[in-house]
mmCIF file of N, CA and C in Angstrom:
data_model
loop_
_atom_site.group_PDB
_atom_site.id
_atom_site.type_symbol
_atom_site.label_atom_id
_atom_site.label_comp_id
_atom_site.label_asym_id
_atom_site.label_seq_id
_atom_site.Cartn_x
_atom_site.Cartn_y
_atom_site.Cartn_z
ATOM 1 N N UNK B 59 4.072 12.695 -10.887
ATOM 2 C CA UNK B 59 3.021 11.951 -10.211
ATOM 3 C C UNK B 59 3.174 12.156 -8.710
ATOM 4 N N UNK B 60 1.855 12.612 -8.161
ATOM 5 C CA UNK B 60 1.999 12.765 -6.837
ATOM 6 C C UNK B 60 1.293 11.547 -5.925
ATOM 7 N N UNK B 61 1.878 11.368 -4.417
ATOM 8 C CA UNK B 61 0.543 10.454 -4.000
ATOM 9 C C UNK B 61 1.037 11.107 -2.349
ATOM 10 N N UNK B 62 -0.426 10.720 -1.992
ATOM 11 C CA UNK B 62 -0.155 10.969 -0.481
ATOM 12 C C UNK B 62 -1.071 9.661 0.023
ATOM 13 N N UNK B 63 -0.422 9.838 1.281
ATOM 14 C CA UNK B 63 -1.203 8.829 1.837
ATOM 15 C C UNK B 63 -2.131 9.171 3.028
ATOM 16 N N UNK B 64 -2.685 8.951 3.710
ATOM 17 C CA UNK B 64 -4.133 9.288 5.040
ATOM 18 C C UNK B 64 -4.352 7.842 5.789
ATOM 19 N N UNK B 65 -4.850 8.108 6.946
ATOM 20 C CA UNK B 65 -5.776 7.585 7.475
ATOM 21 C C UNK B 65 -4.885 6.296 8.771
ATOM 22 N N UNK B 66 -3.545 7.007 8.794
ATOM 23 C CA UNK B 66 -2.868 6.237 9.313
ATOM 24 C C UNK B 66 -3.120 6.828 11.242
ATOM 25 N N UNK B 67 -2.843 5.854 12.021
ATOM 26 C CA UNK B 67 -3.069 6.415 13.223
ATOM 27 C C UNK B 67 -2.811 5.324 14.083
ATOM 28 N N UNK B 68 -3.150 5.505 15.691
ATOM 29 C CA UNK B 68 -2.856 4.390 16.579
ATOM 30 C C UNK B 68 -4.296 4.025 16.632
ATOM 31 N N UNK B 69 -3.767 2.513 17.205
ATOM 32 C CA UNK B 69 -5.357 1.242 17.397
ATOM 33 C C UNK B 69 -4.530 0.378 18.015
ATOM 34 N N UNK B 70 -5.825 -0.221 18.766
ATOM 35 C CA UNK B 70 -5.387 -1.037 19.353
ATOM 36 C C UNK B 70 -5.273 -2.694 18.922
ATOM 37 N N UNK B 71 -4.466 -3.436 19.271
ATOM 38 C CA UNK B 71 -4.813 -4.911 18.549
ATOM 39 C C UNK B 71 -5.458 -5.559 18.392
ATOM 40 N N UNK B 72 -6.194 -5.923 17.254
ATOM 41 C CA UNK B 72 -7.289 -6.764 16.792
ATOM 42 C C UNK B 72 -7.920 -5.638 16.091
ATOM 43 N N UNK B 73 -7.863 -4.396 16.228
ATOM 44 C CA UNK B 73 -8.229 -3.543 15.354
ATOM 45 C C UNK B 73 -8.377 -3.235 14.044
ATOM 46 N N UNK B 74 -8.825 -2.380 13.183
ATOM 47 C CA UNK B 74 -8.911 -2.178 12.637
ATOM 48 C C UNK B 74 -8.695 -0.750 11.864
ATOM 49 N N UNK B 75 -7.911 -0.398 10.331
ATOM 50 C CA UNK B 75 -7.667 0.755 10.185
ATOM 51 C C UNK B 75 -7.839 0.632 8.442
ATOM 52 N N UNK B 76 -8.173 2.128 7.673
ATOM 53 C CA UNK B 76 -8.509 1.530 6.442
ATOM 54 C C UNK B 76 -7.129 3.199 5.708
ATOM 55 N N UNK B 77 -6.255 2.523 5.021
ATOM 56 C CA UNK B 77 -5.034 3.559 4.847
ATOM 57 C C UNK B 77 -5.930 4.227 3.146
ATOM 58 N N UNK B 78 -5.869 5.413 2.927
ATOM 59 C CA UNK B 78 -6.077 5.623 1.231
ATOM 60 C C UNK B 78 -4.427 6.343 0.899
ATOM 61 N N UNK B 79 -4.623 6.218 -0.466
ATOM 62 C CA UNK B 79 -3.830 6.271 -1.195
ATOM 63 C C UNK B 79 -3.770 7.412 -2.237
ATOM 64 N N UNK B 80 -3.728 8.855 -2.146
ATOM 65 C CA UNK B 80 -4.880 9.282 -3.371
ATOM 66 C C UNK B 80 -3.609 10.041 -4.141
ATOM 67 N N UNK B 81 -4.012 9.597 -5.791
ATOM 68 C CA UNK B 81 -2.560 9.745 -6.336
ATOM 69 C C UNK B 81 -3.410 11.181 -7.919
ATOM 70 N N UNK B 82 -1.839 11.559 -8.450
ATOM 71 C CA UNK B 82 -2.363 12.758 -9.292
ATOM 72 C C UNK B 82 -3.111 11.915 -10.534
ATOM 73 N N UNK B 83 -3.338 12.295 -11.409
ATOM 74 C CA UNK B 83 -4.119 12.052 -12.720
ATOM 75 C C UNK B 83 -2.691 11.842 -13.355
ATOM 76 N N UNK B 84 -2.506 10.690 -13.823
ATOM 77 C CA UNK B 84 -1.815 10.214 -14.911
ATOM 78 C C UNK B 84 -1.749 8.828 -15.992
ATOM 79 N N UNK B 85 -1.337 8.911 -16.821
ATOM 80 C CA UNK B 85 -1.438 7.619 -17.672
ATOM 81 C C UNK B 85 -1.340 6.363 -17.466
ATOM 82 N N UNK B 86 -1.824 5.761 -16.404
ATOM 83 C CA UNK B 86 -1.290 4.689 -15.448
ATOM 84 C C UNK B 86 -1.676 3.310 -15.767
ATOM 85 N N UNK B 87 -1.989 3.224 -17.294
ATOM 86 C CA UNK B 87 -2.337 2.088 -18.121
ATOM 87 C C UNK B 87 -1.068 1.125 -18.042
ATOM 88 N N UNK B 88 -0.949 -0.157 -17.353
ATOM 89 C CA UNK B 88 0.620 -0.238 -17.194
ATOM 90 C C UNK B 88 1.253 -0.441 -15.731
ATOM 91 N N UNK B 89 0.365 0.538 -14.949
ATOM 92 C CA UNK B 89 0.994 0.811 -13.625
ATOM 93 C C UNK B 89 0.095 -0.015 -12.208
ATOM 94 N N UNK B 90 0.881 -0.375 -11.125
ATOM 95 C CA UNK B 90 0.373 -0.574 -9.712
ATOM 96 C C UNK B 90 0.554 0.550 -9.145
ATOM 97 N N UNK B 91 -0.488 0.264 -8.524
ATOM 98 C CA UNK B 91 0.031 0.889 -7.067
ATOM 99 C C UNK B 91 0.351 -0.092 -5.891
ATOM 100 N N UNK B 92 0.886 0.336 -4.700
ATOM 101 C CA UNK B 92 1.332 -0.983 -4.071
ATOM 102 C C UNK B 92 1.841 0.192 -2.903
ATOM 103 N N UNK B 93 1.225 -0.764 -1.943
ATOM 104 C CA UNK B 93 1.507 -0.690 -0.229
ATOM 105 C C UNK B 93 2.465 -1.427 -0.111
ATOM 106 N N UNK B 94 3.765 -0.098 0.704
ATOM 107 C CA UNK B 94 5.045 -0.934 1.239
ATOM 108 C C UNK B 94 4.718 -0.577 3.027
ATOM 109 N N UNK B 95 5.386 -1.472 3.639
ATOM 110 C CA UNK B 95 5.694 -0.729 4.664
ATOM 111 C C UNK B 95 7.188 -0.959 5.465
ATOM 112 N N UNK B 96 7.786 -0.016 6.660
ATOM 113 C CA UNK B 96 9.132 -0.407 6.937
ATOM 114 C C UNK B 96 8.920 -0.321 8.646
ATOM 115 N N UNK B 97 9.530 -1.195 9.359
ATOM 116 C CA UNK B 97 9.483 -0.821 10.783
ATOM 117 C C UNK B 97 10.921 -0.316 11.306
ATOM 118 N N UNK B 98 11.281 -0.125 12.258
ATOM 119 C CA UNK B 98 12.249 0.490 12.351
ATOM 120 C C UNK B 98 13.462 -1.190 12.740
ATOM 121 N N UNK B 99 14.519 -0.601 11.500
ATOM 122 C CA UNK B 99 15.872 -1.903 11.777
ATOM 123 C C UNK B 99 15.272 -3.025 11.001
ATOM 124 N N UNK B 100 14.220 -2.690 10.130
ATOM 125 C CA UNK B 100 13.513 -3.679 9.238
ATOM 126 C C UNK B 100 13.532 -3.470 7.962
ATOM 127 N N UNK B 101 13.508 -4.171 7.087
ATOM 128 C CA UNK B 101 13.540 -4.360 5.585
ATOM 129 C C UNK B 101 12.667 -3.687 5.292
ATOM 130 N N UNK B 102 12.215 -2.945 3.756
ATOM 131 C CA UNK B 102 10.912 -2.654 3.447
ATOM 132 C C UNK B 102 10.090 -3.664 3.028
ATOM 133 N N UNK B 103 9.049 -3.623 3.146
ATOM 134 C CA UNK B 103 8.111 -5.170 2.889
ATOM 135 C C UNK B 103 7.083 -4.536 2.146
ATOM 136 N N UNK B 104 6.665 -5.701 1.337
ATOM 137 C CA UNK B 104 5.733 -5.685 -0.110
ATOM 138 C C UNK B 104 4.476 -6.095 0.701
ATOM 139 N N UNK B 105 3.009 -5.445 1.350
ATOM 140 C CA UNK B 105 2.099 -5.282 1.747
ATOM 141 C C UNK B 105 0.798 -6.077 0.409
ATOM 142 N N UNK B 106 0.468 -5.198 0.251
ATOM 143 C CA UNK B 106 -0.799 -5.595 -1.239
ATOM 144 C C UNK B 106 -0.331 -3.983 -2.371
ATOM 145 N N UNK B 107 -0.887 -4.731 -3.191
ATOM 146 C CA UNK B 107 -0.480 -4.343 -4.455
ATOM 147 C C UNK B 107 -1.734 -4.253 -5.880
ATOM 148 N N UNK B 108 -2.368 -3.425 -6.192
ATOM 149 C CA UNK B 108 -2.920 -3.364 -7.131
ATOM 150 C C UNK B 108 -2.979 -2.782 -8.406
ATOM 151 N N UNK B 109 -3.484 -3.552 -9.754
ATOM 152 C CA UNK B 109 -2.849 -3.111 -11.150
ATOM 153 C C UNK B 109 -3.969 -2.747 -11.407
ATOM 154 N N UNK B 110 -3.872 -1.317 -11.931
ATOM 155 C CA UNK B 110 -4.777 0.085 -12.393
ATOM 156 C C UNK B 110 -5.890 -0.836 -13.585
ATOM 157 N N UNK B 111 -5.334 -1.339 -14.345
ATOM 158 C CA UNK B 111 -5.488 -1.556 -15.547
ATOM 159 C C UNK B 111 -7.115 -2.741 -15.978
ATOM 160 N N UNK B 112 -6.777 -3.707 -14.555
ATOM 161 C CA UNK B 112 -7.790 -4.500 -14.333
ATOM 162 C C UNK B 112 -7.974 -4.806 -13.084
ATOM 163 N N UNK B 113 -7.451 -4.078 -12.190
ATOM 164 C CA UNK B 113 -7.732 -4.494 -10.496
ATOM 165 C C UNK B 113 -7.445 -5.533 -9.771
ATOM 166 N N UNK B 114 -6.212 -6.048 -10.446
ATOM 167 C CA UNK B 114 -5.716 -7.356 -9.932
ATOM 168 C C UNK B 114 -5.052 -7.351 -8.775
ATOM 169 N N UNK B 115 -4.995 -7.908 -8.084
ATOM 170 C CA UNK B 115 -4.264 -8.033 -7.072
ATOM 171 C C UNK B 115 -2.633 -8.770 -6.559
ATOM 172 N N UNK B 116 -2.230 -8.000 -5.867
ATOM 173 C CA UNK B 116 -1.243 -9.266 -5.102
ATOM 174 C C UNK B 116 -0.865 -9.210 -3.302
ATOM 175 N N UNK B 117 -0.582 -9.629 -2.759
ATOM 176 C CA UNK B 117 -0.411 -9.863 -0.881
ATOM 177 C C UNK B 117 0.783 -10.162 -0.783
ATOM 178 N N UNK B 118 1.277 -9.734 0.358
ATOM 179 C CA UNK B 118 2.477 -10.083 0.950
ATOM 180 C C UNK B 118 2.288 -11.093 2.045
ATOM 181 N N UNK B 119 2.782 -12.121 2.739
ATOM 182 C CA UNK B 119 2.742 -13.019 3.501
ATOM 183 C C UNK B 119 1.851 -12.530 4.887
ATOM 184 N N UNK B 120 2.511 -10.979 5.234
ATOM 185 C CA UNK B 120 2.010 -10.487 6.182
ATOM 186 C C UNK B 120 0.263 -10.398 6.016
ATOM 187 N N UNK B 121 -0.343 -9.736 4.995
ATOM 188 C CA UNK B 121 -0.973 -9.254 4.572
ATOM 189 C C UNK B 121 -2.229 -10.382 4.146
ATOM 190 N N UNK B 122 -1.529 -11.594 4.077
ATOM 191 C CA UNK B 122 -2.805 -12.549 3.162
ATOM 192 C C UNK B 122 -4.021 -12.879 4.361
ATOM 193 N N UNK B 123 -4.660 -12.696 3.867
ATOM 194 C CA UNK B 123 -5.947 -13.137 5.246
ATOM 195 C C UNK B 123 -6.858 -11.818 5.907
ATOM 196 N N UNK B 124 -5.909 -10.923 6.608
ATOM 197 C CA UNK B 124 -6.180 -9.645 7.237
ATOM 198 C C UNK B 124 -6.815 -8.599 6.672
ATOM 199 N N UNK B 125 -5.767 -8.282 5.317
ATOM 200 C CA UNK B 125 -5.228 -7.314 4.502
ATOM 201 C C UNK B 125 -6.210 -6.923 3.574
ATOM 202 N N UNK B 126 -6.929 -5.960 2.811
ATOM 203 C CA UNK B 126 -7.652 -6.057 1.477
ATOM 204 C C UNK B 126 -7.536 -4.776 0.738
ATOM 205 N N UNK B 127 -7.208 -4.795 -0.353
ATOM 206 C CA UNK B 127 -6.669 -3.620 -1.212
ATOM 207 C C UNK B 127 -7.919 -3.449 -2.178
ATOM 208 N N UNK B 128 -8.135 -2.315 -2.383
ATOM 209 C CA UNK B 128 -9.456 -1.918 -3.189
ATOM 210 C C UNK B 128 -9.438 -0.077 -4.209
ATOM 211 N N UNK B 129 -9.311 -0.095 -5.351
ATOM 212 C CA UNK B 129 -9.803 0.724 -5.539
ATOM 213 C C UNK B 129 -10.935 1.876 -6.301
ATOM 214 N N UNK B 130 -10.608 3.167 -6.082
ATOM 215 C CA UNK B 130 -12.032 4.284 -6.567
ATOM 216 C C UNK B 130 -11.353 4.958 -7.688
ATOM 217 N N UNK B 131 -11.018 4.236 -8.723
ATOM 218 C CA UNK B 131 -11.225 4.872 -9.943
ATOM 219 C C UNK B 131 -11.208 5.953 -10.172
ATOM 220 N N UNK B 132 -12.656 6.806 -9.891
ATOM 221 C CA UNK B 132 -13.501 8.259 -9.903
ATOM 222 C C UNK B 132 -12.675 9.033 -9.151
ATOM 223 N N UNK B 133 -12.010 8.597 -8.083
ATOM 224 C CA UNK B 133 -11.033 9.555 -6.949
ATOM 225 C C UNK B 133 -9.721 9.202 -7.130
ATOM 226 N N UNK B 134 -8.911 8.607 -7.961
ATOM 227 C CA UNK B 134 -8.038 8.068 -7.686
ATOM 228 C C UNK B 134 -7.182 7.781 -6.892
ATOM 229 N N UNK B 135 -7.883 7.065 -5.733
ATOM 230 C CA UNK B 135 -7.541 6.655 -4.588
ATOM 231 C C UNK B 135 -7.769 4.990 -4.459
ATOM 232 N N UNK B 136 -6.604 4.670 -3.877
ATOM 233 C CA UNK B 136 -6.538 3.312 -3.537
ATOM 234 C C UNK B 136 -6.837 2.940 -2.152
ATOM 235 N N UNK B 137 -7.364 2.048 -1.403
ATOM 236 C CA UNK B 137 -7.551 1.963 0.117
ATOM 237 C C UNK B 137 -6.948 0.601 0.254
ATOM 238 N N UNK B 138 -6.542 0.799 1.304
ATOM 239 C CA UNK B 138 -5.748 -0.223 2.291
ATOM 240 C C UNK B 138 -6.368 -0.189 3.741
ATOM 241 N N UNK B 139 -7.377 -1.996 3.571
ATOM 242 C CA UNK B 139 -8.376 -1.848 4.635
ATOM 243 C C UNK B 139 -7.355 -2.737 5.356
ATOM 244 N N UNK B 140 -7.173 -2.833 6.766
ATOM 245 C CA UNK B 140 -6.527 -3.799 7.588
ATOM 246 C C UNK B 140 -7.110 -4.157 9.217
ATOM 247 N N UNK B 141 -7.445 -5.183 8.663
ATOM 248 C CA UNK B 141 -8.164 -5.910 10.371
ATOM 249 C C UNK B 141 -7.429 -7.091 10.776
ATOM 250 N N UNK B 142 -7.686 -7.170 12.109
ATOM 251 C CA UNK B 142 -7.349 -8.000 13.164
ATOM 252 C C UNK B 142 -5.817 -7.705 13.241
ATOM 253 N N UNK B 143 -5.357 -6.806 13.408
ATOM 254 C CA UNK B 143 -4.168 -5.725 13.430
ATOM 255 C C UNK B 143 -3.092 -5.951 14.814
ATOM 256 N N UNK B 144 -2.143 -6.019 14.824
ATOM 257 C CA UNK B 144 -1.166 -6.567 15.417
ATOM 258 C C UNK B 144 0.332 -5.417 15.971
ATOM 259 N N UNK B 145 0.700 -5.778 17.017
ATOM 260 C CA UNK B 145 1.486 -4.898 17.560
ATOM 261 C C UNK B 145 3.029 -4.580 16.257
ATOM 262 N N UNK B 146 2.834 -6.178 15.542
ATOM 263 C CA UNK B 146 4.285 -6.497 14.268
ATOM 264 C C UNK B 146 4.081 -5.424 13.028
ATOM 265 N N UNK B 147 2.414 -5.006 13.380
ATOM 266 C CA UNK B 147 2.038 -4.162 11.950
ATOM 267 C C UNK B 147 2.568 -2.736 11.682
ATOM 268 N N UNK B 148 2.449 -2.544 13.262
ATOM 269 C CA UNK B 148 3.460 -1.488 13.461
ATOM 270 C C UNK B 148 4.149 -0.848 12.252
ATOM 271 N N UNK B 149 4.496 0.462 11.372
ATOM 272 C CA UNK B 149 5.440 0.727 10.769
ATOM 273 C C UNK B 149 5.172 1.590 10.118
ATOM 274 N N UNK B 150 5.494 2.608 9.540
ATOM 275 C CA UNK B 150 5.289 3.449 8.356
ATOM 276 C C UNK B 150 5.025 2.927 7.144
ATOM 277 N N UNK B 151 3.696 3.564 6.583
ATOM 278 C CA UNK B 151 3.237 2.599 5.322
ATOM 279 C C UNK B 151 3.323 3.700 4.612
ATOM 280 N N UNK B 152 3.561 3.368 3.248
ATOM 281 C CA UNK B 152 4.109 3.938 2.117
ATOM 282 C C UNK B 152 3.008 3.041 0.903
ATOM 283 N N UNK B 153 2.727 4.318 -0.088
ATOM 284 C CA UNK B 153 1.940 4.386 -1.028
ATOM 285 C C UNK B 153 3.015 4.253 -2.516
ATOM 286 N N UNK B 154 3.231 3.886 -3.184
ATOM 287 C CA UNK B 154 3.893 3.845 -4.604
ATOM 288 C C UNK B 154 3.577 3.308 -6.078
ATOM 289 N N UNK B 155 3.876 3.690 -7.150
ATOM 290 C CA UNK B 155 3.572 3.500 -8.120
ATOM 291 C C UNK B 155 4.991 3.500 -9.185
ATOM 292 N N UNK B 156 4.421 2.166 -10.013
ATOM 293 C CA UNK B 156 5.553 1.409 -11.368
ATOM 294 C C UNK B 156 4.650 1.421 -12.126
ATOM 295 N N UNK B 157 5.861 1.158 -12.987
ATOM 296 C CA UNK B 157 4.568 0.356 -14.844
ATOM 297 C C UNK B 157 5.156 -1.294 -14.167
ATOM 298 N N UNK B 158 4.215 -1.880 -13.375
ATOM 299 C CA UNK B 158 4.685 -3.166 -13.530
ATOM 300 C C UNK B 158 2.792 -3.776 -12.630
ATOM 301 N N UNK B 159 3.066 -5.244 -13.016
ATOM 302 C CA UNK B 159 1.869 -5.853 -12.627
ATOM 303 C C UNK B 159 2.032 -5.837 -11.309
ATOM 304 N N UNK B 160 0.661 -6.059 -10.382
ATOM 305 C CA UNK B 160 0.991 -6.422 -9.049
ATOM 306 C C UNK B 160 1.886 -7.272 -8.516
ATOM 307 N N UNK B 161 2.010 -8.251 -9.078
ATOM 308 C CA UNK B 161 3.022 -9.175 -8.137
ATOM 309 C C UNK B 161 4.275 -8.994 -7.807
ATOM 310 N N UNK B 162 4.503 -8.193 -9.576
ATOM 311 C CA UNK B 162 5.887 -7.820 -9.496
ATOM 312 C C UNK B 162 6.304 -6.674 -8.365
ATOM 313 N N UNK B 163 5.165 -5.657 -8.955
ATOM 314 C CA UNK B 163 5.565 -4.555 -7.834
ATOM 315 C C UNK B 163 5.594 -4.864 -6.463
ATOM 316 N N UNK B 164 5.007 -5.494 -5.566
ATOM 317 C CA UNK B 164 4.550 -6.529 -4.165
ATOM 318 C C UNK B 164 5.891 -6.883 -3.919
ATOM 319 N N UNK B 165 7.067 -7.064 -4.548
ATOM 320 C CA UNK B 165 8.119 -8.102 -4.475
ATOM 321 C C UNK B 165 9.500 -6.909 -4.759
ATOM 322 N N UNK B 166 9.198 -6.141 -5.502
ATOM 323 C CA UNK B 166 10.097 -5.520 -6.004
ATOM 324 C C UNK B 166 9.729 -3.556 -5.614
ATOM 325 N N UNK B 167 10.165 -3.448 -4.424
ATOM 326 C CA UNK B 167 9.704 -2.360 -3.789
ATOM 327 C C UNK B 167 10.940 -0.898 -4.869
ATOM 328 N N UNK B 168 12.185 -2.132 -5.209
ATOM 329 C CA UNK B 168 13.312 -0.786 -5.823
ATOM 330 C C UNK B 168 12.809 -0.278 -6.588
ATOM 331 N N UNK B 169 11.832 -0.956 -7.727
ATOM 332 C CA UNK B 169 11.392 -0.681 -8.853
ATOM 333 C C UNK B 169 10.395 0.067 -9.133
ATOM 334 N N UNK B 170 9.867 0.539 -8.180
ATOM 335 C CA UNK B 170 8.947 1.721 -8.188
ATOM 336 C C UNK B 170 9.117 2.939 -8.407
ATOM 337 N N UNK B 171 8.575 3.905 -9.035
ATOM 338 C CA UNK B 171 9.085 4.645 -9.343
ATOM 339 C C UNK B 171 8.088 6.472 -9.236
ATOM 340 N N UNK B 172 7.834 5.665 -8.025
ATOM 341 C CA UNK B 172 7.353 7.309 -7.399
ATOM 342 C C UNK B 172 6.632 7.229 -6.375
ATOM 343 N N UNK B 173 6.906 7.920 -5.673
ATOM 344 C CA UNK B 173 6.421 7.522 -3.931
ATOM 345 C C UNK B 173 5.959 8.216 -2.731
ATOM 346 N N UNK B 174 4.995 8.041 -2.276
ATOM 347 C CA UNK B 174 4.481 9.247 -1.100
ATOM 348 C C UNK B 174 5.205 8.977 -0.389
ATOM 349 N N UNK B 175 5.147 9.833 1.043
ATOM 350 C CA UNK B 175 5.352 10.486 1.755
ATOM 351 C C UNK B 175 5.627 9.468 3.099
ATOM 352 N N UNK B 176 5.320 8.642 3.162
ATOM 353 C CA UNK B 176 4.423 7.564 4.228
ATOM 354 C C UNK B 176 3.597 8.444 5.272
ATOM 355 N N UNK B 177 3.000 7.307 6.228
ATOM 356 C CA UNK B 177 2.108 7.410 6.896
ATOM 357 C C UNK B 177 2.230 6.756 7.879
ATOM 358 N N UNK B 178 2.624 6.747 9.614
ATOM 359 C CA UNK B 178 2.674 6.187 10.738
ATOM 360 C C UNK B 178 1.152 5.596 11.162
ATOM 361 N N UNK B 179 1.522 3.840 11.466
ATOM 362 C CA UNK B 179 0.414 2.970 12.211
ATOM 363 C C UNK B 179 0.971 2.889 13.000
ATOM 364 N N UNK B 180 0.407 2.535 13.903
ATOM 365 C CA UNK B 180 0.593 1.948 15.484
ATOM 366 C C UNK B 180 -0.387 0.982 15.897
ATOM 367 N N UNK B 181 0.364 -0.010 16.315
ATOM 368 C CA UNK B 181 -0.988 -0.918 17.332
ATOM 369 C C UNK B 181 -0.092 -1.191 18.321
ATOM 370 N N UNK B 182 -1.260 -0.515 19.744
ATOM 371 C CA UNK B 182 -0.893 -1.112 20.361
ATOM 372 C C UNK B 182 -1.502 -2.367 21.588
ATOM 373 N N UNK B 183 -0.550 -3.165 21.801
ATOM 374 C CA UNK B 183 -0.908 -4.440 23.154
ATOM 375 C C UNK B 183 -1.643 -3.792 23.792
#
């Protein structure tokens, strides 16, 4: 399973940026996908998270309000829209996929089990 990620770049704060996710063709009845991201000297953090299967969702603390995870089926691509964007958002975001529901995966970044490449945001002040 492959995934890459796009659409990452600098903005300024209060901005806005929309990340995709676009992963290979596989059996993913079972599986999330799920936005991590890491800043530098920082933990990896559980972003939003969505389950293939019925489009459920889950948010990370950072993420609830701002954040909105959506996906295209037909492309198998996931998007990661993010507004009112912050200098803290800062970080390399990372695309991944488990056989597990959203919440779990959102929480449990070890347990994933295949992973792009990441992708550098920036906001800046």
């Amino acid at each position: 399973v492959q995934l890459v990620e796009s659409g990452g770049g600098v903005v300024q704060a209060g901005g806005s940026l929309r990340l995709s996710c676009t992963f290979s063709t596989f059996a993913f009845d079972g599986y999330s996908i799920a936005w991590f991201r890491q800043a530098p000297g920082k933990e990896r953090e559980g972003i939003s998270c969505i389950y293939l299967a019925d489009d459920s969702t889950a948010y990370g603390d950072s993420a609830q309000g701002r954040f909105h995870i959506s996906t295209d089926h037909a492309k198998n691509t996931v998007f990661l829209e993010m507004n009112s964007l912050k200098p803290e958002d800062s970080a390399v975001y990372y695309c991944a996929t488990g056989e597990h529901p959203a919440t779990v995966a959102c929480s449990h970044w070890y347990a994933m089990s295949y992973w792009g490449k990441g992708i550098l945001v920036t906001v800046s002040s």
